[in-house]
Amino acid sequence: MTKPQLLIIGSTNTDMVVQGATLPQPGETVTGGAFRLSPGGKGANQAVAAARAGAAVTFITALGDDALGQDSRERFTRDGIAIDYLVGKPGMATGVALIMVDASGENMISVAPGANDALTPENLVAAAPAFLDVQMLIMQLEIPLPSVQWAADYATKLGCPLLLNPAPMPPGGLPDSLLRCVQVLTPNEGELRALAPDAPTLEAAAASVLSRGPQVVVVTRGRQGAEVFTAQETFHVPAFPVAAVDTVGAGDCFTAALGVALVEAQPLRDAVRFAAAAAALSTTLRGAQEAMPSREAIERFLEAMAVAD
Ligand code: ADP
């Protein structure tokens, strides 16, 4: 079988995490604790997850000309991700999240989006050839909304389906001009409610979103699994029971694996189950990109679960 051809456009960040006993107060210095550097950014997480789940991925992201940008390039290449249309931003910093965590798990996070904020529609126009011959476009919302809209419009013009993970949700929700271009939407519960604030129930919120463009809405609900809504049917896909140690990146893994399975023409229920398996596995290891499972691991896990059923 030839691999699904996916185009992913989105952010790259590096999480710099200090795990200490206490969080500093303003003006205070706290010494001690351990430092860990963890590759993140929703776009990059999804690109890595999709490549490992079996897709041929082209990733468009903006990187600064610093060491973190260089590290990111090398990691994408190691995962077999095509970065021919990557956007270099001379003089800018690659996106960084500074994260401090105390002994109880409480955290403080400061994000400097850097190059991610400078990924313009013009950059995407220059990358237009990357849209040809792909079977699906996957995006999230950690890059400027006008760029997401340009890519959505261009994909629509080419007849390329769009899978949108609407995270993080902008304060005003999403414009109808964008929702109209989306075939598959993967909000979590909070994001779905932000899209239809007046809807009294999850079902009503999903119905409202379905009436505005998407054919499929898959609402992820952590350990409670996922609810799937289409014009024809509504069904629940449970989360797989695993010993989760870190759920960072689980939503990104879910979206990416769902995209892979849908392009492979897996029936919707099977595709969501495949995504749930990949996402469950991603929670069993620390970190986001480090924890994305291989195709082989996902298939082995699904087989083991089928035997257990
Ligand atoms: P987000 O981080 O975007 O809010 P969720 O927390 O809803 O995403 O997680 C996405 C998917 O990952 C869930 O629908 C589920 O299939 C899987 N998942 C998340 N947390 C767990 C967990 N603790 N155990 C098993 N699967 C999980």
JSON list of N, CA and C and ligand atoms in Angstrom, two decimals, residues 188 220-223 225-226 239-240 242 244 247 250-251 254 276 279-280 283, ligand 1:
[
{"chain": "A", "resi": 188, "resn": "ASN", "atom": "N", "xyz": [-11.54, 19.53, 21.47]},
{"chain": "A", "resi": 188, "resn": "ASN", "atom": "CA", "xyz": [-11.86, 18.89, 22.74]},
{"chain": "A", "resi": 188, "resn": "ASN", "atom": "C", "xyz": [-13.18, 19.52, 23.21]},
{"chain": "A", "resi": 220, "resn": "THR", "atom": "N", "xyz": [-12.79, 15.12, 21.42]},
{"chain": "A", "resi": 220, "resn": "THR", "atom": "CA", "xyz": [-11.95, 14.29, 22.29]},
{"chain": "A", "resi": 220, "resn": "THR", "atom": "C", "xyz": [-12.19, 14.66, 23.74]},
{"chain": "A", "resi": 221, "resn": "ARG", "atom": "N", "xyz": [-12.26, 13.63, 24.60]},
{"chain": "A", "resi": 221, "resn": "ARG", "atom": "CA", "xyz": [-12.61, 13.86, 26.00]},
{"chain": "A", "resi": 221, "resn": "ARG", "atom": "C", "xyz": [-11.67, 13.09, 26.92]},
{"chain": "A", "resi": 222, "resn": "GLY", "atom": "N", "xyz": [-10.37, 13.18, 26.62]},
{"chain": "A", "resi": 222, "resn": "GLY", "atom": "CA", "xyz": [-9.37, 12.58, 27.50]},
{"chain": "A", "resi": 222, "resn": "GLY", "atom": "C", "xyz": [-9.66, 11.12, 27.76]},
{"chain": "A", "resi": 223, "resn": "ARG", "atom": "N", "xyz": [-9.62, 10.74, 29.03]},
{"chain": "A", "resi": 223, "resn": "ARG", "atom": "CA", "xyz": [-9.85, 9.33, 29.41]},
{"chain": "A", "resi": 223, "resn": "ARG", "atom": "C", "xyz": [-11.27, 8.85, 29.12]},
{"chain": "A", "resi": 225, "resn": "GLY", "atom": "N", "xyz": [-12.60, 9.18, 26.27]},
{"chain": "A", "resi": 225, "resn": "GLY", "atom": "CA", "xyz": [-12.65, 8.77, 24.87]},
{"chain": "A", "resi": 225, "resn": "GLY", "atom": "C", "xyz": [-13.11, 9.88, 23.95]},
{"chain": "A", "resi": 226, "resn": "ALA", "atom": "N", "xyz": [-13.85, 9.51, 22.91]},
{"chain": "A", "resi": 226, "resn": "ALA", "atom": "CA", "xyz": [-14.23, 10.49, 21.89]},
{"chain": "A", "resi": 226, "resn": "ALA", "atom": "C", "xyz": [-15.68, 10.29, 21.48]},
{"chain": "A", "resi": 239, "resn": "ALA", "atom": "N", "xyz": [-11.83, 5.43, 25.32]},
{"chain": "A", "resi": 239, "resn": "ALA", "atom": "CA", "xyz": [-10.37, 5.51, 25.39]},
{"chain": "A", "resi": 239, "resn": "ALA", "atom": "C", "xyz": [-9.86, 4.12, 25.79]},
{"chain": "A", "resi": 240, "resn": "PHE", "atom": "N", "xyz": [-8.66, 3.78, 25.35]},
{"chain": "A", "resi": 240, "resn": "PHE", "atom": "CA", "xyz": [-8.09, 2.49, 25.74]},
{"chain": "A", "resi": 240, "resn": "PHE", "atom": "C", "xyz": [-7.48, 2.59, 27.13]},
{"chain": "A", "resi": 242, "resn": "VAL", "atom": "N", "xyz": [-4.83, 2.43, 29.62]},
{"chain": "A", "resi": 242, "resn": "VAL", "atom": "CA", "xyz": [-3.37, 2.35, 29.68]},
{"chain": "A", "resi": 242, "resn": "VAL", "atom": "C", "xyz": [-2.91, 3.03, 30.97]},
{"chain": "A", "resi": 244, "resn": "ALA", "atom": "N", "xyz": [-1.29, 5.82, 31.97]},
{"chain": "A", "resi": 244, "resn": "ALA", "atom": "CA", "xyz": [-0.83, 7.10, 31.42]},
{"chain": "A", "resi": 244, "resn": "ALA", "atom": "C", "xyz": [0.15, 7.77, 32.38]},
{"chain": "A", "resi": 247, "resn": "THR", "atom": "N", "xyz": [-0.02, 13.14, 29.51]},
{"chain": "A", "resi": 247, "resn": "THR", "atom": "CA", "xyz": [-0.99, 13.25, 28.40]},
{"chain": "A", "resi": 247, "resn": "THR", "atom": "C", "xyz": [-0.67, 14.43, 27.46]},
{"chain": "A", "resi": 250, "resn": "ALA", "atom": "N", "xyz": [-1.31, 14.17, 23.55]},
{"chain": "A", "resi": 250, "resn": "ALA", "atom": "CA", "xyz": [-2.26, 13.10, 23.21]},
{"chain": "A", "resi": 250, "resn": "ALA", "atom": "C", "xyz": [-3.26, 13.58, 22.16]},
{"chain": "A", "resi": 251, "resn": "GLY", "atom": "N", "xyz": [-3.75, 14.80, 22.32]},
{"chain": "A", "resi": 251, "resn": "GLY", "atom": "CA", "xyz": [-4.70, 15.36, 21.35]},
{"chain": "A", "resi": 251, "resn": "GLY", "atom": "C", "xyz": [-4.06, 15.50, 19.97]},
{"chain": "A", "resi": 254, "resn": "PHE", "atom": "N", "xyz": [-3.78, 12.07, 18.44]},
{"chain": "A", "resi": 254, "resn": "PHE", "atom": "CA", "xyz": [-5.12, 11.64, 18.01]},
{"chain": "A", "resi": 254, "resn": "PHE", "atom": "C", "xyz": [-5.46, 12.24, 16.64]},
{"chain": "A", "resi": 276, "resn": "ALA", "atom": "N", "xyz": [-7.52, 6.65, 18.66]},
{"chain": "A", "resi": 276, "resn": "ALA", "atom": "CA", "xyz": [-7.56, 6.49, 20.12]},
{"chain": "A", "resi": 276, "resn": "ALA", "atom": "C", "xyz": [-6.44, 5.57, 20.60]},
{"chain": "A", "resi": 279, "resn": "ALA", "atom": "N", "xyz": [-3.19, 7.59, 20.41]},
{"chain": "A", "resi": 279, "resn": "ALA", "atom": "CA", "xyz": [-3.17, 8.60, 21.47]},
{"chain": "A", "resi": 279, "resn": "ALA", "atom": "C", "xyz": [-2.96, 7.95, 22.84]},
{"chain": "A", "resi": 280, "resn": "ALA", "atom": "N", "xyz": [-3.60, 6.81, 23.07]},
{"chain": "A", "resi": 280, "resn": "ALA", "atom": "CA", "xyz": [-3.42, 6.11, 24.35]},
{"chain": "A", "resi": 280, "resn": "ALA", "atom": "C", "xyz": [-1.95, 5.74, 24.53]},
{"chain": "A", "resi": 283, "resn": "THR", "atom": "N", "xyz": [0.39, 8.46, 25.66]},
{"chain": "A", "resi": 283, "resn": "THR", "atom": "CA", "xyz": [0.33, 8.90, 27.07]},
{"chain": "A", "resi": 283, "resn": "THR", "atom": "C", "xyz": [1.18, 8.01, 27.99]},
{"chain": "B", "resi": 1, "resn": "ADP", "atom": "P1", "xyz": [-6.54, 17.48, 24.33]},
{"chain": "B", "resi": 1, "resn": "ADP", "atom": "O1", "xyz": [-5.23, 17.35, 25.04]},
{"chain": "B", "resi": 1, "resn": "ADP", "atom": "O2", "xyz": [-6.43, 18.05, 22.96]},
{"chain": "B", "resi": 1, "resn": "ADP", "atom": "O3", "xyz": [-7.61, 18.11, 25.17]},
{"chain": "B", "resi": 1, "resn": "ADP", "atom": "P2", "xyz": [-7.65, 14.89, 25.03]},
{"chain": "B", "resi": 1, "resn": "ADP", "atom": "O4", "xyz": [-7.14, 15.03, 26.42]},
{"chain": "B", "resi": 1, "resn": "ADP", "atom": "O5", "xyz": [-9.12, 14.86, 24.84]},
{"chain": "B", "resi": 1, "resn": "ADP", "atom": "O6", "xyz": [-7.00, 15.96, 24.04]},
{"chain": "B", "resi": 1, "resn": "ADP", "atom": "O7", "xyz": [-7.02, 13.54, 24.44]},
{"chain": "B", "resi": 1, "resn": "ADP", "atom": "C1", "xyz": [-7.17, 13.15, 23.10]},
{"chain": "B", "resi": 1, "resn": "ADP", "atom": "C2", "xyz": [-7.42, 11.67, 23.01]},
{"chain": "B", "resi": 1, "resn": "ADP", "atom": "O8", "xyz": [-6.29, 10.98, 23.58]},
{"chain": "B", "resi": 1, "resn": "ADP", "atom": "C3", "xyz": [-8.63, 11.17, 23.78]},
{"chain": "B", "resi": 1, "resn": "ADP", "atom": "O9", "xyz": [-9.82, 11.23, 23.01]},
{"chain": "B", "resi": 1, "resn": "ADP", "atom": "C4", "xyz": [-8.23, 9.72, 24.10]},
{"chain": "B", "resi": 1, "resn": "ADP", "atom": "O10", "xyz": [-8.53, 8.86, 22.99]},
{"chain": "B", "resi": 1, "resn": "ADP", "atom": "C5", "xyz": [-6.71, 9.81, 24.25]},
{"chain": "B", "resi": 1, "resn": "ADP", "atom": "N1", "xyz": [-6.34, 9.94, 25.68]},
{"chain": "B", "resi": 1, "resn": "ADP", "atom": "C6", "xyz": [-6.11, 11.09, 26.37]},
{"chain": "B", "resi": 1, "resn": "ADP", "atom": "N2", "xyz": [-5.83, 10.84, 27.67]},
{"chain": "B", "resi": 1, "resn": "ADP", "atom": "C7", "xyz": [-5.87, 9.48, 27.80]},
{"chain": "B", "resi": 1, "resn": "ADP", "atom": "C8", "xyz": [-5.65, 8.57, 28.89]},
{"chain": "B", "resi": 1, "resn": "ADP", "atom": "N3", "xyz": [-5.36, 9.01, 30.12]},
{"chain": "B", "resi": 1, "resn": "ADP", "atom": "N4", "xyz": [-5.78, 7.24, 28.63]},
{"chain": "B", "resi": 1, "resn": "ADP", "atom": "C9", "xyz": [-6.08, 6.77, 27.40]},
{"chain": "B", "resi": 1, "resn": "ADP", "atom": "N5", "xyz": [-6.30, 7.57, 26.34]},
{"chain": "B", "resi": 1, "resn": "ADP", "atom": "C10", "xyz": [-6.20, 8.92, 26.52]}
]
